Each structure stands twice: as C-alpha cells, then as structure tokens.
Short mmCIF file of C-alpha atoms in Angstrom, two decimals:
data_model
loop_
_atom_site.label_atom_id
_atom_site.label_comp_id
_atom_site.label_asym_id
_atom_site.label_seq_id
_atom_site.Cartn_x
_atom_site.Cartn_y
_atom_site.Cartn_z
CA UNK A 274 -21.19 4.96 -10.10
CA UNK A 275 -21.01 2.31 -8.23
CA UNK A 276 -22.44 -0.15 -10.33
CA UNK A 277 -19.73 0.92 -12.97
CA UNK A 278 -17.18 0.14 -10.31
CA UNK A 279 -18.43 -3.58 -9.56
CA UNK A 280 -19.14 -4.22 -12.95
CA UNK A 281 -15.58 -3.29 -13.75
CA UNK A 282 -14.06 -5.60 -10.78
CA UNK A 283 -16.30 -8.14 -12.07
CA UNK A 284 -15.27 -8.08 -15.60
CA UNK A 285 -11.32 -8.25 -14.64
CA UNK A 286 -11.40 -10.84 -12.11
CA UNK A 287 -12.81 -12.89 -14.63
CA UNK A 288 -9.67 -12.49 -16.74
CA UNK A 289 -7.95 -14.55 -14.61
CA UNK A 290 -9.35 -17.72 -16.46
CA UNK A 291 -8.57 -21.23 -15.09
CA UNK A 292 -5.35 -22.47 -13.56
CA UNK A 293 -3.76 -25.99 -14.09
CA UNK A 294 -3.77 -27.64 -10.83
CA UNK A 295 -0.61 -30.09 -11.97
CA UNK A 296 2.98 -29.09 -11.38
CA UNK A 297 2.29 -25.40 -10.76
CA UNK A 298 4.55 -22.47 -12.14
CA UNK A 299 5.37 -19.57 -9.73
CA UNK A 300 4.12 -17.76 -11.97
CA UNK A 301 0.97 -19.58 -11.61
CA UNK A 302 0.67 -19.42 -7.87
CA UNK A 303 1.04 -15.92 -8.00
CA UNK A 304 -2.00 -15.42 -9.96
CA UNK A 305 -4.07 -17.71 -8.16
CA UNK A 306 -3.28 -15.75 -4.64
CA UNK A 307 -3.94 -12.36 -2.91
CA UNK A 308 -1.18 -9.83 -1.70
CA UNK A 309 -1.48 -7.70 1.24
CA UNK A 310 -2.21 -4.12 -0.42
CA UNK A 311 0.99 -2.85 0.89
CA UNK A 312 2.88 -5.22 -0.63
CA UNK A 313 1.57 -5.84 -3.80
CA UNK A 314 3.52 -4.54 -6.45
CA UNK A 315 2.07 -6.89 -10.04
CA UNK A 316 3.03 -10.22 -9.19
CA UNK A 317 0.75 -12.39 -10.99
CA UNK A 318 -0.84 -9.92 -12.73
CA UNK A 319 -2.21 -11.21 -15.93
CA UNK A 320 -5.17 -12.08 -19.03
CA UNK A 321 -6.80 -15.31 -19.60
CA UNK A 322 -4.80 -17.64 -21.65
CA UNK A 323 -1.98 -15.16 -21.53
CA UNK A 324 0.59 -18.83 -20.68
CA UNK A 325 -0.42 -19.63 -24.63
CA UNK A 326 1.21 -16.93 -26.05
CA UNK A 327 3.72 -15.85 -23.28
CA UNK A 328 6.91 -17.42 -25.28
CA UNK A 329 6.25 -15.75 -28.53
CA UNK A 330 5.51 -12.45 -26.60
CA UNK A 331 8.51 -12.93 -24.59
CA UNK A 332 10.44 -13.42 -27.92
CA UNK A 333 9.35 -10.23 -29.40
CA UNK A 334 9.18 -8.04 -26.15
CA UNK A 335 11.26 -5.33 -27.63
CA UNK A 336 9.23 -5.30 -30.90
CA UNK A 337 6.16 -4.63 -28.67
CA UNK A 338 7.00 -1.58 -27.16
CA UNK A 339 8.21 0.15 -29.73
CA UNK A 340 5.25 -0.46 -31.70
CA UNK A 341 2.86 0.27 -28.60
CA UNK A 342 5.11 3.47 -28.77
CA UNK A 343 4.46 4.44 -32.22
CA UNK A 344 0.76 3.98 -32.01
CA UNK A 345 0.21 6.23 -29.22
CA UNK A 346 2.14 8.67 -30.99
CA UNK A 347 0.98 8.14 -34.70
CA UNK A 348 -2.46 8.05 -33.65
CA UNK A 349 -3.31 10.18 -30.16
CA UNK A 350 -0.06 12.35 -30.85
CA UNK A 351 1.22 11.64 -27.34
CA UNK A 352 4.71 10.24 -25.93
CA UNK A 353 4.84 7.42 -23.73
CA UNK A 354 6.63 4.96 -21.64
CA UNK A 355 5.99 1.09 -21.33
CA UNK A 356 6.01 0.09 -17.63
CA UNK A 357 5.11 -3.50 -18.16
CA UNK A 358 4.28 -6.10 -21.06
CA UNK A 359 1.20 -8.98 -19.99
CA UNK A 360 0.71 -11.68 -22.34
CA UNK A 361 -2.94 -12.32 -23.52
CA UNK A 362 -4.69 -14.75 -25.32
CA UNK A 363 -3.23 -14.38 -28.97
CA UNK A 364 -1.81 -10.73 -28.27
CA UNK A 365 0.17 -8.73 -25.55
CA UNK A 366 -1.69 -6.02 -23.55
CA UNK A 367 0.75 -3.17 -22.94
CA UNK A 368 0.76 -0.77 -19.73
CA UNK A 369 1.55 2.52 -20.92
CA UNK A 370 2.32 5.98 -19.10
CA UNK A 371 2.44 9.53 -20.14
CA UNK A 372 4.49 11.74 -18.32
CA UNK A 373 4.19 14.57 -20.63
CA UNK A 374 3.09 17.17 -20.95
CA UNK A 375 -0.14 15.56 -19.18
CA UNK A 376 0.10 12.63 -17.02
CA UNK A 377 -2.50 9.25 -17.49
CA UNK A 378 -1.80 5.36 -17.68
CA UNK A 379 -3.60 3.57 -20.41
CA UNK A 380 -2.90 0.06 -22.08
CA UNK A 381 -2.68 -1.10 -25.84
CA UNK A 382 -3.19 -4.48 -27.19
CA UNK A 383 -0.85 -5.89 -29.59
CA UNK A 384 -1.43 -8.95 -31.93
CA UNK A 385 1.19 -10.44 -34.15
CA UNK A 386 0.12 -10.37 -37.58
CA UNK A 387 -1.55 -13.60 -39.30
CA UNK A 388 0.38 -13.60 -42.89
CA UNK A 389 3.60 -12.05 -41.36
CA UNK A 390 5.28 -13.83 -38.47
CA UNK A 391 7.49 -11.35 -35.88
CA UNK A 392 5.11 -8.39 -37.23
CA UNK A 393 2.97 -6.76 -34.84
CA UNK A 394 0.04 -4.21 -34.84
CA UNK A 395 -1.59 -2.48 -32.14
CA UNK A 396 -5.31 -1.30 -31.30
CA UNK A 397 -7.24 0.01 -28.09
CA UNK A 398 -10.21 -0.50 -26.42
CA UNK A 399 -12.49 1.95 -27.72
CA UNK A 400 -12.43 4.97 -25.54
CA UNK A 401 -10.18 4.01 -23.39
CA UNK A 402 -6.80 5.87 -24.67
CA UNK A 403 -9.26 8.63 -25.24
CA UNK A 404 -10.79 9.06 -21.62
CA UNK A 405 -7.45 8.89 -20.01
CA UNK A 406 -6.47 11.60 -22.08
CA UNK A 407 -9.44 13.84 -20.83
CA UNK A 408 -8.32 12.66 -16.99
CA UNK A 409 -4.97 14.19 -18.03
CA UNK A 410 -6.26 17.07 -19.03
CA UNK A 411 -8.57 17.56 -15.93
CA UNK A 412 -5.19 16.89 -13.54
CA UNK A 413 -3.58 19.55 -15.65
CA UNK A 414 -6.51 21.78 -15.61
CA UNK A 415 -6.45 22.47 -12.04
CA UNK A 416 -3.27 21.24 -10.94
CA UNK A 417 -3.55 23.15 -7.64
CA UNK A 418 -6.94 21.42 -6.87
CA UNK A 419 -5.39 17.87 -7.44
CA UNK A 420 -2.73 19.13 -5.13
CA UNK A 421 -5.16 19.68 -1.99
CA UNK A 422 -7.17 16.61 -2.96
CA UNK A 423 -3.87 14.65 -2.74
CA UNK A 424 -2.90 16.11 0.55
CA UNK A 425 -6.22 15.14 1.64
CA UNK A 426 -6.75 11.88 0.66
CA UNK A 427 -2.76 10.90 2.21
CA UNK A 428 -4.53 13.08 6.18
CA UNK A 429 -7.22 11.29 6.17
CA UNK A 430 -5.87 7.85 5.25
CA UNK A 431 -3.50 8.20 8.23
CA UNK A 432 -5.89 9.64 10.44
CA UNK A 433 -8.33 6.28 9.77
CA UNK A 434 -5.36 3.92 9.56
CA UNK A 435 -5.77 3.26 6.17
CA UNK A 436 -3.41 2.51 2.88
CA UNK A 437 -3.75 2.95 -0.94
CA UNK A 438 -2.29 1.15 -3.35
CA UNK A 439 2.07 1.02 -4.12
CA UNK A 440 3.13 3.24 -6.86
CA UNK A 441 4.87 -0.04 -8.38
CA UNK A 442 1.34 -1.40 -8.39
CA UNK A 443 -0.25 1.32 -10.63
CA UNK A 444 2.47 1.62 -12.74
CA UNK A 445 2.12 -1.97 -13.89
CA UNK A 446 -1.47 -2.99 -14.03
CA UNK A 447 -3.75 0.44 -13.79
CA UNK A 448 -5.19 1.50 -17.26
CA UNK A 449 -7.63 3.74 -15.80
CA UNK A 450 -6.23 7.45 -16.79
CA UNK A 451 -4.86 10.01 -14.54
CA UNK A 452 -4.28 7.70 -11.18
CA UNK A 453 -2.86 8.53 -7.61
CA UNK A 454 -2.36 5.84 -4.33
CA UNK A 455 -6.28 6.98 -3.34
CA UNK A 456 -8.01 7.81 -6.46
CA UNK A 457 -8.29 8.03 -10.35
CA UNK A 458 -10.49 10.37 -12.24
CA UNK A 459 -12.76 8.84 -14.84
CA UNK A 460 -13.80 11.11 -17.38
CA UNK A 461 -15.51 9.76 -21.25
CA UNK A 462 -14.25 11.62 -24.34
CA UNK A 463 -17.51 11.65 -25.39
CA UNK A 464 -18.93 13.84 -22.27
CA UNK A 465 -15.81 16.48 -23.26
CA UNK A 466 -15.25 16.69 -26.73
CA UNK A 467 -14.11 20.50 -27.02
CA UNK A 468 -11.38 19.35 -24.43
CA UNK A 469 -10.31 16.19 -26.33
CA UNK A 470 -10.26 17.93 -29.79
CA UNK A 471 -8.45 20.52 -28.59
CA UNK A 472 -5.86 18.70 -26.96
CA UNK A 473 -5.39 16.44 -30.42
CA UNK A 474 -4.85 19.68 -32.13
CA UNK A 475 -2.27 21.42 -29.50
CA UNK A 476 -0.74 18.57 -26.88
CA UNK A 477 0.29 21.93 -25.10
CA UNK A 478 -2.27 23.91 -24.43
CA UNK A 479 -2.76 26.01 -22.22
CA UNK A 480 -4.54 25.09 -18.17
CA UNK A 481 -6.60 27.97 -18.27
CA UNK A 482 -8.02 27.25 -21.94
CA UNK A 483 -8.12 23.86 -20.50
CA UNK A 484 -10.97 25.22 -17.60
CA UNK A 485 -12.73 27.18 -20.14
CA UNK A 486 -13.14 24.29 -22.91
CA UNK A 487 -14.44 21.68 -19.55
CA UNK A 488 -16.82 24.18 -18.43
CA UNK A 489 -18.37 24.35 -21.86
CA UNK A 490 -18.78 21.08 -22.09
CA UNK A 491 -19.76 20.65 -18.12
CA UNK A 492 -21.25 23.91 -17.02
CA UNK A 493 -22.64 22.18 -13.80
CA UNK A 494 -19.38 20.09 -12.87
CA UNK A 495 -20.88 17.27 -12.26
CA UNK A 496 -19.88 14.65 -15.03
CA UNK A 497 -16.48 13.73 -14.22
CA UNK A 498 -16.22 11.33 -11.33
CA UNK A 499 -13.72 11.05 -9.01
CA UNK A 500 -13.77 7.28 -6.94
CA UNK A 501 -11.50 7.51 -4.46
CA UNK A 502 -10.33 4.14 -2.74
CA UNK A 503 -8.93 3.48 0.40
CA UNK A 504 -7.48 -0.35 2.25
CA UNK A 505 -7.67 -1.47 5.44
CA UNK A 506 -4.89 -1.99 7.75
CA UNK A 507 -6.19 -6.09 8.73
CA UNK A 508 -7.67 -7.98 6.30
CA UNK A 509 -11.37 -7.16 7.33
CA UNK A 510 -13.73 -4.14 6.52
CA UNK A 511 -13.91 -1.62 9.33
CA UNK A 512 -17.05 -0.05 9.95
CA UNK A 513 -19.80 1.52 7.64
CA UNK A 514 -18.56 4.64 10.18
CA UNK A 515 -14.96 4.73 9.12
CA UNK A 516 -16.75 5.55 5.29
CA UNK A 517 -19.35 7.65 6.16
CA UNK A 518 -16.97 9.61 8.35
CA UNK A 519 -14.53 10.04 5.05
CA UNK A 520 -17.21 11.32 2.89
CA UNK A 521 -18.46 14.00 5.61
CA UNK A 522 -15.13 15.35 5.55
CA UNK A 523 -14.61 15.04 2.19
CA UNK A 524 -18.19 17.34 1.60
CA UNK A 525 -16.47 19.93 3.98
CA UNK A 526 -13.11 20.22 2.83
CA UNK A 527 -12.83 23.14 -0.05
CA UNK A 528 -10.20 23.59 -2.80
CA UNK A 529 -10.61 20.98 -4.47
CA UNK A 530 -11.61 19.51 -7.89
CA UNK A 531 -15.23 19.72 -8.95
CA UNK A 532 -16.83 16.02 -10.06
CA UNK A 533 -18.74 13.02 -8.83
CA UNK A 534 -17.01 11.68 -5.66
CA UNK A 535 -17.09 8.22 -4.49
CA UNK A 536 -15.24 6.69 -1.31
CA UNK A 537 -14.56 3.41 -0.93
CA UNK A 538 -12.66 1.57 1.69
CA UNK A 539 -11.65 -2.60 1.27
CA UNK A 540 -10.40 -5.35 3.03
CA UNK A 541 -6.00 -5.71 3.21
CA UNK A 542 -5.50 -7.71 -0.01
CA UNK A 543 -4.83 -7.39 -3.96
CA UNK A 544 -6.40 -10.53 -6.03
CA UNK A 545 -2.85 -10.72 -7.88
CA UNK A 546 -4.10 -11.77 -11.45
CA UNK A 547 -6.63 -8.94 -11.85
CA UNK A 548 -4.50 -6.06 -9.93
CA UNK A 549 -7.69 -5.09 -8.18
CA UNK A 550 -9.75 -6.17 -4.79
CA UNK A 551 -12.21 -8.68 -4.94
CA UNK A 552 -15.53 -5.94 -4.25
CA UNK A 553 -16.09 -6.25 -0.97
CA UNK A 554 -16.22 -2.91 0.44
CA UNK A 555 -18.16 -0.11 2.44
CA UNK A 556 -18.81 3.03 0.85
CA UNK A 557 -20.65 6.05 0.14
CA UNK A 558 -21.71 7.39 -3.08
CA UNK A 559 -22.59 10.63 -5.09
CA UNK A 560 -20.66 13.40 -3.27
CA UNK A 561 -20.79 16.35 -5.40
CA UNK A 562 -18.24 18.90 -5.03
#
C-alpha cells in the first residue's frame, strides 16, 4: 500500500512540469509554492503544459462541462457536478462530483477535436471513473460504519493536534473516489465486479444488496483499502509515536468499515500544483479491520 501511495505522489508532483523564471504570472507563483494544509484550498493547482492550452480552454469552459456531463452520464449512467476545470497539455482535465445517489469525485479529460475546432470529446483514465464508483458504493454500503470512522478520524485528529485537508481542497483537485478531510477509500472495479455491474444496471440499488454483492466478491474483507491521512499542526513531522499511537487505536476501535487501513501523518504544507504533500511522512501500514 504504501508503495502505491508514493508512487502516486510521485507521479503527480511531476505534473507540475517546468516554470518560466521571467516575468512570473500569479498564477505561476502559485504553482511553484506550498500552502499551509489549512489553508490550501487549489490555488495553483494544475498539469504540465496546462499555460499552452489555458486560453482556448478558457474560451470553451462552458462547452467542457457540459460535455464532461454527458459522458459520465451516457457512459457510467451517473449525474454529476463540475467543481473545477484545469487546463492540460492539449486537453482540459475536469474535477467531477457525484452527489447522488452515491457520493465519489473523479476527473475526465477533454480534448478539442483535430478536424472540428470548438468541438470537444471526453475520455478517462482507465479505471479510474470505475473504482470511484465501487468507493461509492462501499460508503453507501455501510453508511453507518463510515459514520463512526468519520467521528473517529475528526477525535483523534484533535486529540493529536492534527488537521486534514479543506473541503474546498478536495472538491477541486481530489480524483480519488469516495473522499473525506482524513481518508479516501480505494477500491479497483476489477477486485468487485458483481458490485460494479450491478450498480451499472440499477444506480439505486439497494445497501443491503450492496453488502451481499461485496462479500461475494471479498469474503475475507480485506481488499479494499482505506489510507487515512492526517497533517501536522508546524511544518515538521511529529514523532514515529504520534503514528503508531493512531493505528493502535484505530485496531481497537469497533464499528467500523472492514478493509486495508493505512495511517499517515505529514508535515503542515500542500505542494500547490499537484494538490498533494510532497511524501514525507511517518506511518504505519496494513491494519486490517
């Protein structure tokens, strides 16, 4: 798990590209700097060579969204909202939420078309839009279990001093499914197939045919992962204590949603361009609940 994590950071802070150093845009300081986590809320958040096609994406904003719109709905049968529009290098990546009747943030890219100019299509990464569907349908699942977990991450963060990240921040640069201020659940279509066919067939089906179709395709529980992610107060990392101390209580705690835990806690600051820390971190790894 936590190579998946790291790799992941890795990956996105290398979308930042390179910055002119000459006659600097805001928007190009923001990328460049860091944010204290309880302030951050998407400045400079942003893809590599994003500045090349930020007029023409700026041009046809409107366009975007509806189109990002009608793909999630054409092709995953599921209504969204836009929450923020990044220009990329020869596309726009579009931050997407679902509300209902499950709840998830994903992203879609759309590229203007090369014959027609102003015309715009839209694609995915593959499995992305389809794992933060299955996240969904794990929050919706066992709704009361998310409940407890939520209550518990928010004790213990002010117990330990800690923070999570802004809602303003997830809502405009997290892709990662079903997301809270502590954690996100990460979940492949591909390990829950049952659930993810069944939900293409009936967006509203039922929670407890929801529990039956995971534990077919889980019958230990163990799969799904749950990272949960915690900031420091100062911009240093406390001690390997504060971590280990997290994850004891976290083993002892009951009610709450079966999966793969992981707790994390970093330094005080958002890199801006990548909407993520920079890796540093304590942690401790493989809690089964």
């Amino acid at each position: 798990m936590k190579k998946k994590v790291i790799g992941l950071l890795a990956s996105l802070l290398l979308l930042g590209g390179c910055f002119n150093l000459n006659e600097k845009t805001e928007q190009e300081k923001a990328q460049e700097g860091t944010t204290p986590v309880q302030d951050y809320v998407g400045q400079g958040f942003s893809f590599v060579d994003g500045d090349k096609s930020e007029e023409l994406v700026k041009r046809d904003e409107e366009k975007i969204k509806q189109e990002a719109i009608n793909y999630m709905k054409t092709t995953y049968k599921t209504d969204v909202k836009v929450n923020n529009v990044v220009p990329a290098r020869n596309a726009a990546v579009v931050m997407i939420e679902c509300e209902e009747p499950i709840q998830f943030y994903t992203s879609v890219i759309m590229g203007e078309s090369i014959n027609k100019k102003g015309e715009w299509s839209a694609r995915s990464n593959e499995g992305e839009v389809e794992q933060a569907i299955v996240s969904g349908l794990y929050e919706k699942a066992y709704e009361t279990e998310f409940r407890n977990l939520d209550k518990f991450t928010e004790k213990s963060a002010k117990e330990n001093d800690l923070l999570g990240l802004r809602d303003e921040a997830i809502e405009k640069t997290s892709s990662s499914g079903y997301t809270s201020n502590h954690y996100f659940i990460s979940a492949s279509s591909l390990s829950f197939p049952s659930v993810y066919q069944a939900y293409i067939e009936n967006q509203r089906i039922a929670a407890d045919e929801l529990k039956l179709l995971f534990a077919k395709d889980d019958p230990e529980g163990n799969i799904l992962s749950i990272p949960m992610e915690f900031y420091s107060k100062e911009d240093k990392l406390p001690d390997q204590e504060i971590a280990d101390n997290l994850a004891e209580r976290l083993k002892q705690e009951e009610g709450l949603p079966k999966g793969n835990y992981m707790v994390t806690v970093y330094k005080n600051f958002i890199v801006n361009r990548v909407g993520l820390p920079d890796g540093e971190n304590i942690d401790v790894e493989e809690i089964i609940k």
